[in-house]
Coordinates of C-alpha atoms in Angstrom, one line a residue:
Chain A
M1349 CA 76.1 86.8 129.8
A1350 CA 76.6 86.5 133.5
A1351 CA 76.1 90.3 133.9
L1352 CA 72.9 90.2 131.8
S1353 CA 71.6 87.3 133.8
R1354 CA 72.0 89.3 137.0
K1355 CA 70.2 92.2 135.4
V1356 CA 67.3 90.1 134.2
D1357 CA 67.0 88.6 137.7
G1358 CA 66.9 92.1 139.1
W1359 CA 64.2 93.1 136.6
V1360 CA 62.1 90.0 137.5
R1361 CA 62.5 90.7 141.2
A1362 CA 61.4 94.3 140.7
G1363 CA 58.3 93.1 138.8
L1364 CA 59.3 94.8 135.6
I1365 CA 59.1 91.5 133.6
D1366 CA 57.9 88.1 134.4
E1367 CA 60.1 84.9 134.6
A1368 CA 59.0 83.7 131.2
Q1369 CA 60.0 87.0 129.6
G1370 CA 63.3 86.9 131.4
A1371 CA 64.0 83.4 130.1
R1372 CA 63.2 84.5 126.5
I1373 CA 65.5 87.5 126.8
L1374 CA 68.4 85.3 128.0
A1375 CA 67.7 82.7 125.3
H1376 CA 67.6 85.5 122.6
E1377 CA 70.9 87.0 123.8
A1378 CA 72.6 83.6 124.0
E1379 CA 71.6 83.0 120.4
V1380 CA 72.7 86.3 119.0
S1381 CA 75.7 87.2 121.2
R1382 CA 79.2 86.1 120.1
P1383 CA 81.8 84.7 122.5
L1384 CA 83.8 87.9 122.8
L1385 CA 86.5 86.5 125.0
L1386 CA 87.0 83.6 122.6
Y1387 CA 87.1 86.0 119.7
T1388 CA 89.6 88.3 121.5
I1389 CA 91.9 85.5 122.6
A1390 CA 91.8 83.8 119.2
G1391 CA 92.4 87.1 117.5
L1392 CA 95.3 87.9 119.7
G1393 CA 96.7 84.4 119.0
S1394 CA 96.5 84.8 115.3
F1395 CA 98.0 88.3 115.5
A1396 CA 100.9 87.0 117.6
I1397 CA 101.5 84.2 115.0
A1398 CA 101.4 86.8 112.1
V1399 CA 103.8 89.1 113.9
G1400 CA 106.0 86.1 114.7
L1401 CA 106.1 85.1 111.0
V1402 CA 107.1 88.7 110.0
S1403 CA 109.9 88.6 112.7
L1404 CA 111.1 85.3 111.5
V1405 CA 111.5 86.6 108.0
A1406 CA 113.1 89.8 109.3
A1407 CA 115.7 87.8 111.2
Q1408 CA 116.4 86.0 107.9
W1409 CA 117.3 82.4 107.9
A1410 CA 120.8 82.6 106.3
T1411 CA 121.1 78.8 106.0
L1412 CA 118.5 78.3 103.4
P1413 CA 118.7 79.3 99.7
G1414 CA 116.3 82.0 98.6
F1415 CA 114.2 79.8 96.3
I1416 CA 113.6 77.3 99.1
K1417 CA 112.6 80.1 101.5
I1418 CA 110.1 81.5 99.0
G1419 CA 108.8 78.0 98.2
I1420 CA 108.1 77.3 101.8
S1421 CA 106.5 80.7 102.3
L1422 CA 104.2 80.3 99.2
S1423 CA 103.3 76.7 100.3
W1424 CA 102.1 78.1 103.6
V1425 CA 100.0 80.8 101.8
V1426 CA 98.5 78.0 99.7
G1427 CA 97.8 75.8 102.8
L1428 CA 96.2 78.6 104.7
G1429 CA 94.2 79.6 101.6
V1430 CA 92.8 76.1 101.2
G1431 CA 92.0 76.1 104.9
L1432 CA 90.1 79.4 104.6
V1433 CA 88.0 78.1 101.7
R1434 CA 87.2 74.9 103.7
L1435 CA 86.3 76.8 106.8
D1436 CA 84.1 79.2 104.8
A1437 CA 82.3 76.2 103.3
R1438 CA 81.8 74.8 106.8
G1439 CA 80.3 78.1 108.0
S1440 CA 83.0 78.5 110.7
T1441 CA 83.3 81.9 112.2
W1442 CA 86.0 82.3 114.9
A1443 CA 88.3 79.6 113.3
Y1444 CA 87.9 81.4 110.0
D1445 CA 89.0 84.7 111.5
V1446 CA 92.0 83.1 113.2
V1447 CA 93.2 81.6 110.0
L1448 CA 92.5 84.8 108.1
G1449 CA 94.6 86.8 110.6
I1450 CA 97.5 84.4 110.1
F1451 CA 97.0 84.5 106.3
Y1452 CA 97.1 88.3 106.4
G1453 CA 100.3 88.4 108.4
L1454 CA 101.9 85.7 106.2
V1455 CA 101.2 87.6 103.0
L1456 CA 103.1 90.6 104.4
A1457 CA 105.9 88.3 105.6
S1458 CA 106.1 86.7 102.1
I1459 CA 106.4 90.2 100.5
A1460 CA 109.2 91.0 102.9
L1461 CA 110.9 87.7 102.2
V1462 CA 110.8 88.2 98.4
G1463 CA 112.2 91.7 99.0
Q1464 CA 115.0 90.2 101.0
V1465 CA 115.9 87.4 98.6
Y1466 CA 115.9 89.7 95.6
Q1467 CA 117.3 92.7 97.4
L1468 CA 114.4 94.8 96.0
G1469 CA 115.1 97.8 98.2
G1470 CA 112.3 100.3 97.9
H1471 CA 110.3 101.9 100.7
A1472 CA 108.1 100.5 103.5
H1473 CA 105.0 102.1 102.1
E1474 CA 105.4 100.3 98.7
A1475 CA 105.5 96.9 100.5
L1476 CA 102.5 97.9 102.7
W1477 CA 100.4 99.2 99.8
T1478 CA 101.1 96.0 97.8
W1479 CA 100.0 94.0 100.9
S1480 CA 96.9 96.0 101.5
L1481 CA 95.7 95.9 97.9
M1482 CA 96.4 92.1 97.6
T1483 CA 94.6 91.2 100.8
A1484 CA 91.7 93.6 100.5
I1485 CA 89.1 91.1 99.3
A1486 CA 90.2 88.4 101.8
M1487 CA 90.0 90.8 104.7
W1488 CA 86.6 92.0 103.6
T1489 CA 85.4 88.5 104.3
G1490 CA 86.5 88.6 107.9
R1491 CA 83.7 87.9 110.4
G1492 CA 84.7 89.3 113.8
R1493 CA 85.7 92.7 115.0
F1494 CA 89.3 91.8 115.8
V1495 CA 90.2 90.7 112.3
L1496 CA 88.3 93.7 110.7
G1497 CA 90.1 96.0 113.2
L1498 CA 93.5 94.5 112.2
W1499 CA 92.7 95.2 108.6
V1500 CA 91.7 98.8 109.2
V1501 CA 95.0 99.3 111.2
G1502 CA 96.9 97.7 108.3
L1503 CA 95.2 100.0 105.8
Q1504 CA 95.9 103.1 107.9
A1505 CA 99.5 102.0 108.4
S1506 CA 99.9 101.8 104.6
I1507 CA 98.6 105.3 104.1
L1508 CA 100.4 106.8 107.1
T1509 CA 103.8 105.4 105.9
L1510 CA 103.2 107.0 102.5
V1511 CA 102.3 110.3 104.3
A1512 CA 105.5 110.0 106.4
H1513 CA 107.6 109.3 103.3
K1514 CA 106.3 112.4 101.5
A1515 CA 106.1 114.7 104.6
D1516 CA 108.8 117.4 104.7
T1517 CA 107.8 118.8 108.2
S1518 CA 106.1 117.6 111.3
L1519 CA 103.1 119.8 110.4
T1520 CA 102.7 118.0 107.0
L1521 CA 102.9 114.7 108.8
S1522 CA 100.4 115.6 111.6
A1523 CA 98.0 117.2 109.1
G1524 CA 98.3 114.2 106.7
G1525 CA 97.7 111.9 109.7
L1526 CA 94.6 113.9 110.8
A1527 CA 93.2 113.8 107.2
V1528 CA 93.6 110.0 107.3
F1529 CA 91.8 109.7 110.7
L1530 CA 89.0 112.0 109.6
S1531 CA 88.5 110.1 106.4
T1532 CA 88.3 106.9 108.4
L1533 CA 85.5 108.5 110.5
A1534 CA 83.7 109.7 107.4
L1535 CA 84.0 106.2 105.9
G1536 CA 82.6 104.6 109.0
N1537 CA 79.6 107.1 108.9
T1538 CA 78.7 106.3 105.3
S1539 CA 75.4 104.5 104.8
F1540 CA 77.1 102.1 102.5
I1541 CA 79.4 100.7 105.2
R1542 CA 76.7 101.0 107.9
R1543 CA 74.3 98.9 105.8
L1544 CA 76.7 96.4 104.3
R1545 CA 79.1 95.8 107.1
P1546 CA 77.8 97.4 110.4
E1547 CA 80.6 95.8 112.4
L1548 CA 83.2 97.4 110.1
G1549 CA 81.5 100.7 110.4
G1550 CA 81.6 100.5 114.2
I1551 CA 85.4 99.7 114.1
L1552 CA 86.1 102.5 111.7
R1553 CA 84.3 105.1 113.8
G1554 CA 85.7 103.8 117.1
L1555 CA 89.3 103.7 115.9
A1556 CA 89.0 107.1 114.2
W1557 CA 87.5 108.8 117.3
A1558 CA 90.3 107.4 119.4
E1559 CA 92.9 108.6 116.9
I1560 CA 91.4 112.1 116.5
I1561 CA 91.2 112.6 120.3
G1562 CA 94.8 111.2 120.6
A1563 CA 96.0 113.6 117.9
G1564 CA 94.3 116.6 119.6
S1565 CA 95.8 115.7 122.9
L1566 CA 99.3 115.3 121.5
A1567 CA 99.0 118.6 119.7
T1568 CA 99.0 120.4 123.0
L1569 CA 102.7 119.4 123.4
W1570 CA 103.4 122.1 120.8
F1571 CA 103.1 124.6 123.7
Y1572 CA 106.1 123.2 125.4
P1573 CA 109.7 124.1 124.4
G1574 CA 111.4 122.1 121.6
G1575 CA 108.9 122.5 118.8
E1576 CA 109.4 124.7 115.8
E1577 CA 107.4 124.6 112.7
R1578 CA 107.2 126.5 109.4
L1579 CA 104.6 126.5 106.6
T1580 CA 105.9 124.9 103.4
G1581 CA 104.1 124.1 100.1
A1582 CA 103.5 120.5 101.1
S1583 CA 102.3 121.4 104.6
T1584 CA 99.9 124.0 103.3
F1585 CA 98.4 121.4 101.0
A1586 CA 98.2 118.9 103.8
V1587 CA 96.6 121.4 106.1
L1588 CA 94.0 122.4 103.5
I1589 CA 93.1 118.7 102.8
A1590 CA 92.8 118.1 106.6
A1591 CA 90.7 121.2 107.1
I1592 CA 88.3 120.1 104.3
A1593 CA 88.1 116.6 105.8
A1594 CA 87.5 118.2 109.2
V1595 CA 84.6 120.3 107.9
A1596 CA 83.1 117.2 106.1
A1597 CA 83.5 115.1 109.3
V1598 CA 81.9 117.8 111.5
L1599 CA 78.9 118.1 109.1
T1600 CA 78.4 114.3 108.8
V1601 CA 78.5 113.5 112.5
Q1602 CA 75.5 111.3 113.4
G1603 CA 73.7 109.8 116.3
T1604 CA 72.8 111.3 119.7
G1605 CA 75.0 114.0 121.3
R1606 CA 75.7 115.5 117.9
L1607 CA 76.7 119.0 119.1
P1608 CA 79.4 117.9 121.6
K1609 CA 80.8 115.5 119.1
Q1610 CA 81.0 118.2 116.5
V1611 CA 82.7 120.6 118.9
L1612 CA 85.2 117.9 120.0
L1613 CA 86.0 117.1 116.3
G1614 CA 86.5 120.8 115.5
A1615 CA 88.6 121.5 118.6
C1616 CA 90.9 118.5 117.9
A1617 CA 91.3 119.5 114.2
M1618 CA 92.0 123.1 115.1
L1619 CA 94.6 122.1 117.7
V1620 CA 96.4 119.7 115.3
L1621 CA 96.4 122.2 112.4
I1622 CA 97.0 125.5 114.2
A1623 CA 99.0 124.7 117.3
P1624 CA 102.2 123.8 115.4
L1625 CA 102.2 127.2 113.8
L1626 CA 100.9 129.6 116.4
A1627 CA 101.6 128.0 119.8
P1628 CA 104.2 130.0 121.8
E1629 CA 106.6 127.2 122.8
D1630 CA 107.1 128.2 126.4
W1631 CA 103.4 128.3 127.4
G1632 CA 103.2 124.8 128.8
L1633 CA 100.3 125.8 131.2
L1634 CA 98.2 126.9 128.3
G1635 CA 98.9 123.6 126.5
A1636 CA 97.9 121.7 129.7
L1637 CA 94.7 123.7 129.9
L1638 CA 93.9 123.0 126.3
F1639 CA 94.5 119.3 127.0
L1640 CA 91.9 119.5 129.8
G1641 CA 89.6 121.3 127.4
V1642 CA 89.8 118.4 124.9
W1643 CA 89.1 115.9 127.6
L1644 CA 86.2 117.9 129.0
L1645 CA 84.7 117.9 125.5
V1646 CA 85.2 114.1 125.5
A1647 CA 83.4 113.8 128.8
W1648 CA 80.6 116.0 127.5
A1649 CA 80.2 114.0 124.3
A1650 CA 80.3 110.7 126.3
H1651 CA 77.6 112.1 128.7
A1652 CA 75.4 113.3 125.8
D1653 CA 75.7 109.9 124.1
S1654 CA 75.0 108.0 127.4
R1655 CA 78.4 106.3 127.3
S1656 CA 79.2 105.9 131.0
S1657 CA 82.4 103.9 130.5
Y1658 CA 83.8 106.6 128.2
L1659 CA 82.8 109.3 130.7
N1660 CA 84.7 107.5 133.5
F1661 CA 87.7 107.2 131.3
A1662 CA 87.6 110.9 130.4
T1663 CA 87.3 111.9 134.0
A1664 CA 90.2 109.6 135.0
I1665 CA 92.4 111.3 132.3
L1666 CA 91.3 114.7 133.4
A1667 CA 92.2 113.9 137.0
L1668 CA 95.6 112.5 136.0
R1669 CA 96.3 115.6 133.9
I1670 CA 95.4 117.9 136.7
L1671 CA 97.8 116.1 139.0
A1672 CA 100.5 116.4 136.3
I1673 CA 99.8 120.1 136.1
Y1674 CA 100.2 120.4 139.9
L1675 CA 103.5 118.6 139.6
E1676 CA 104.6 120.8 136.7
V1677 CA 103.6 124.1 138.5
F1678 CA 104.6 123.3 142.1
E1679 CA 107.5 121.0 141.3
S1680 CA 109.8 123.0 143.7
L1681 CA 107.3 122.9 146.6
L1682 CA 106.9 119.1 146.4
S1683 CA 109.8 118.5 148.8
T1684 CA 108.1 120.6 151.4
G1685 CA 105.1 119.8 153.7
V1686 CA 103.0 122.5 151.9
G1687 CA 103.6 120.8 148.5
L1688 CA 102.6 117.3 149.9
I1689 CA 99.5 118.7 151.7
G1690 CA 98.4 120.5 148.6
G1691 CA 99.0 117.4 146.4
G1692 CA 97.0 115.2 148.8
L1693 CA 94.1 117.7 149.0
L1694 CA 94.0 118.0 145.2
T1695 CA 94.0 114.2 144.8
L1696 CA 91.1 113.8 147.4
G1697 CA 89.2 116.7 145.7
L1698 CA 89.5 115.0 142.3
V1699 CA 88.3 111.7 143.7
W1700 CA 85.3 113.5 145.3
L1701 CA 84.5 115.2 142.0
W1702 CA 84.8 112.0 140.1
L1703 CA 82.4 110.1 142.5
R1704 CA 79.9 113.0 142.4
L1705 CA 79.9 113.1 138.6
R1706 CA 79.5 109.3 138.4
R1707 CA 76.6 109.4 140.8
R1708 CA 74.9 112.2 138.9
F1709 CA 75.4 110.4 135.6
G1710 CA 74.1 107.1 137.1
A1711 CA 71.0 108.9 138.3
E1712 CA 70.4 110.4 134.9
E1713 CA 70.8 107.0 133.3
L1714 CA 68.0 105.4 135.4
P1715 CA 64.7 105.0 133.4
S1716 CA 62.2 107.7 134.4
Chain B
M109 CA 80.0 86.3 102.4
T110 CA 79.9 84.2 99.2
P111 CA 82.3 81.3 98.8
R112 CA 83.4 82.9 95.5
L113 CA 84.5 86.0 97.3
T114 CA 86.6 83.9 99.7
R115 CA 88.2 82.1 96.8
W116 CA 89.1 85.4 95.1
G117 CA 90.4 86.7 98.4
V118 CA 92.8 83.7 98.7
L119 CA 93.7 83.6 95.0
I120 CA 94.7 87.3 94.5
P121 CA 97.4 87.4 97.2
L122 CA 98.8 84.1 95.9
L123 CA 98.9 85.2 92.3
G124 CA 100.3 88.6 93.4
L125 CA 103.2 86.9 95.2
V126 CA 103.9 84.6 92.3
L127 CA 104.0 87.6 90.0
I128 CA 106.4 89.5 92.2
V129 CA 108.7 86.5 92.3
L130 CA 108.6 86.0 88.6
Q131 CA 109.2 89.6 87.8
S132 CA 112.1 89.8 90.3
E133 CA 113.6 86.6 88.8
L134 CA 113.2 87.9 85.3
R135 CA 115.0 91.2 86.2
R136 CA 117.8 89.2 87.8
R137 CA 118.4 87.4 84.5
S138 CA 118.0 90.4 82.2
G139 CA 120.5 93.2 81.3
T140 CA 124.2 93.1 81.8
E141 CA 126.1 92.3 84.9
W142 CA 128.5 94.9 86.4
P143 CA 130.6 94.7 89.6
L144 CA 130.2 98.2 91.2
K145 CA 132.4 99.3 94.0
I146 CA 130.4 100.5 97.1
V147 CA 131.2 102.6 100.1
G148 CA 129.4 103.5 103.3
Y149 CA 127.9 106.9 104.1
D150 CA 129.3 106.9 107.6
P151 CA 132.3 104.7 108.3
R152 CA 131.3 104.5 112.0
D153 CA 127.8 103.2 111.2
L154 CA 128.0 101.0 108.1
I155 CA 125.5 98.5 109.2
H156 CA 122.2 99.4 110.7
G157 CA 120.3 96.5 112.3
H158 CA 119.9 94.0 109.5
Y159 CA 121.0 96.0 106.5
L160 CA 124.2 97.6 105.1
R161 CA 123.8 101.3 104.2
Y162 CA 125.8 102.0 101.1
R163 CA 126.3 104.2 98.1
F164 CA 127.9 103.4 94.7
H165 CA 131.4 104.8 94.3
F166 CA 131.8 106.9 91.2
D167 CA 134.6 108.9 89.7
A168 CA 133.9 112.4 90.9
A169 CA 137.0 113.9 89.2
S170 CA 135.9 113.0 85.7
S171 CA 132.2 113.8 86.1
E172 CA 130.5 117.0 85.2
T173 CA 130.0 119.3 88.2
A174 CA 126.4 119.9 87.3
C175 CA 125.8 116.2 88.0
L176 CA 127.0 116.2 91.5
Q177 CA 125.2 117.5 94.6
G178 CA 127.7 116.7 97.3
Q179 CA 127.8 112.9 97.3
R180 CA 124.5 112.6 95.6
L181 CA 123.8 112.4 91.9
A182 CA 121.6 115.2 90.4
A183 CA 118.1 114.0 89.2
A184 CA 118.8 114.9 85.5
C185 CA 122.0 112.8 85.5
C186 CA 122.7 109.1 85.1
L187 CA 125.7 106.8 85.9
C188 CA 127.5 105.8 82.7
L189 CA 129.2 102.3 82.9
E190 CA 132.1 101.4 80.6
P191 CA 134.3 98.3 80.8
T192 CA 138.0 98.8 81.5
S193 CA 141.0 96.5 81.3
D194 CA 140.2 95.3 84.8
P195 CA 136.9 93.3 84.6
R196 CA 136.3 93.9 88.3
A197 CA 136.6 97.7 88.1
P198 CA 134.4 99.3 85.4
E199 CA 134.4 103.0 84.8
V200 CA 131.5 104.6 86.6
R201 CA 130.9 108.2 85.6
P202 CA 128.1 110.6 86.3
V203 CA 126.9 112.2 83.0
P204 CA 123.7 113.9 81.8
C205 CA 121.1 111.3 81.0
E206 CA 121.0 112.2 77.3
A207 CA 124.7 111.4 77.0
A208 CA 124.3 108.2 79.0
R209 CA 122.4 106.5 76.2
E210 CA 125.8 106.2 74.4
C211 CA 127.4 104.2 77.2
S212 CA 127.7 100.4 77.4
A213 CA 125.2 100.5 80.2
W214 CA 123.6 103.3 82.3
I215 CA 121.7 103.7 85.5
L216 CA 119.0 106.2 86.4
S217 CA 119.7 108.7 89.2
S218 CA 116.6 107.5 91.1
E219 CA 118.1 104.0 91.3
V220 CA 121.2 105.2 93.2
Q221 CA 119.7 107.8 95.5
P222 CA 119.9 107.1 99.2
P223 CA 118.8 105.2 101.2
L224 CA 120.4 102.2 99.5
R225 CA 120.2 99.1 101.7
Y226 CA 121.6 95.7 101.3
L227 CA 119.8 93.2 103.5
I228 CA 121.9 90.8 105.6
P229 CA 121.1 88.4 108.4
E230 CA 121.3 90.4 111.6
A231 CA 123.5 87.8 113.3
D232 CA 126.2 88.4 110.7
A233 CA 126.1 92.1 111.1
P234 CA 129.0 92.7 113.5
A235 CA 131.3 90.3 111.5
L236 CA 130.4 91.9 108.2
E237 CA 131.0 95.3 109.6
R238 CA 134.5 94.3 110.6
A239 CA 135.1 92.6 107.2
L240 CA 134.0 95.8 105.4
R241 CA 136.8 97.7 107.0
L242 CA 139.4 95.2 105.8
H243 CA 138.2 94.4 102.3
D244 CA 137.0 96.3 99.2
A245 CA 133.3 95.8 98.8
V246 CA 131.7 95.3 95.3
L247 CA 128.0 94.8 94.6
R248 CA 127.1 92.8 91.5
I249 CA 124.2 94.5 89.8
R250 CA 122.4 94.0 86.5
A251 CA 121.9 97.1 84.5
L252 CA 118.6 96.8 82.6
S253 CA 117.9 98.6 79.3
D254 CA 115.4 101.1 81.0
G255 CA 118.1 102.4 83.4
T256 CA 116.9 100.4 86.4
I257 CA 119.0 97.9 88.2
S258 CA 118.6 94.5 89.8
V259 CA 120.9 94.1 92.9
G260 CA 122.8 90.8 93.1
D261 CA 125.5 89.5 95.4
L262 CA 127.8 91.4 97.7
E263 CA 131.5 90.5 97.3
L264 CA 134.5 91.3 99.4
D265 CA 137.8 91.3 97.5
G266 CA 136.1 89.3 94.8
R267 CA 134.6 86.6 97.1
P268 CA 131.1 86.2 98.4
W269 CA 130.7 88.2 101.6
S270 CA 129.3 85.2 103.5
E271 CA 132.4 83.2 102.7
V272 CA 134.8 85.9 103.9
V273 CA 132.7 86.4 107.1
R274 CA 132.6 82.6 107.8
E275 CA 136.3 82.3 107.2
A276 CA 137.1 85.2 109.6
A277 CA 134.9 83.5 112.3
E278 CA 136.7 80.2 112.1
P279 CA 139.3 79.7 114.8
R280 CA 142.8 79.7 113.4
D281 CA 145.4 77.0 114.2
E282 CA 148.4 78.3 116.1

């Protein structure tokens, strides 16, 4: 709010709006905006408690008989459940989300506890699926972005552990993972989610974009020595599914800056699916250049969508990667004066380029 | 969000947990109990974090070769359990699953495939690892009529493992 207040003051001084309009804008924003810091801190607190409960169960209290441990755990679930119903009736928002976050973690901890007491064995994905299915309705009722984000990450973890369990090669795993990320993006783009839960749609899209770009960046590591991949029946199937998901995601991209986003999506998908099979493993420089290509596309998409913070982030990553390339290529020269002078000049050049780009972008952002 | 949705959201996990507990308890009380000898995969790395990695010991000499894939049991085979004169050492023999129906009890191949893990408190892991080298380990299981098992207590030389570990940790009088 402080930043908005400064902006409104600036607009009033520039004669763009009068004081009454400025006051109305601030009053409106104060009414509709949510205390983000409070939400974030509360969300982090509830997440820490949830993780703590899981750790506590993992450490296993040897001194208590199994039925007492399960009894305590179930009574906590009941207590938090009653709390959730009451907070919901009271119309509470952030307190509801905090309790819901703890409830979510506690259900997982309770499943793990029952597994320990009865030595159920099994695989991680079975426990995670049970957890995700049992808590789906409760998490749907979450109000804030943090709790909804926690839920999406939990759902993805359930699917990814299943993919990891079934995967026979790294390619199957990476293609399966990519298919999950692309499906998350497609789900976030559906009009159903956008209409019914706009906040959830935003989280799905934001998380999926970060994951897809991350996967595309990581795939460039296949150009370095150490990776060897072969096509199996399972990996062929996973690649096909991921390719179909990629085409669907490219076709359903929405909003401004559609073309760069489509190109970015396609490039990341191609890298994840093709690099493991075709990348010559001692072509590190090509891998590095492809990494730069991915982040140039990120910068282009951010520019086209008028997202200056993302553009800044992308240029910072580009600068760091260029420095890393310099270190990779001229490693032997670094101990000499030539290497140090070259490194210094490169760093200054990158800073200059960054400032220039920022200035240009800032000028383009100003209203005409 | 409607209050009804919140109530269902709370009720479903609670009912789900109660169902898992009831089902596990029912399985623990069903079938017949058998003490099965267990061994580790790697004697240098028996315990991993907070669980013991084990496999069931079976009589490889008397089993059909088609049922064995190294130390693993072939998917079409089952473990046939028969009592012997020693109540603590039943006969455990891999046989084709059709033949296993004639046994006193039998276990599906999928139930004994690795990774088999027995969860233990992490603090007791080093002591249990030492104890496993000194004692014969037996896992009490319940063999159910559908070929699945419910894992029970771990015993070392016929005594609960926690008792053996606790005893080993106590300082001895000179």
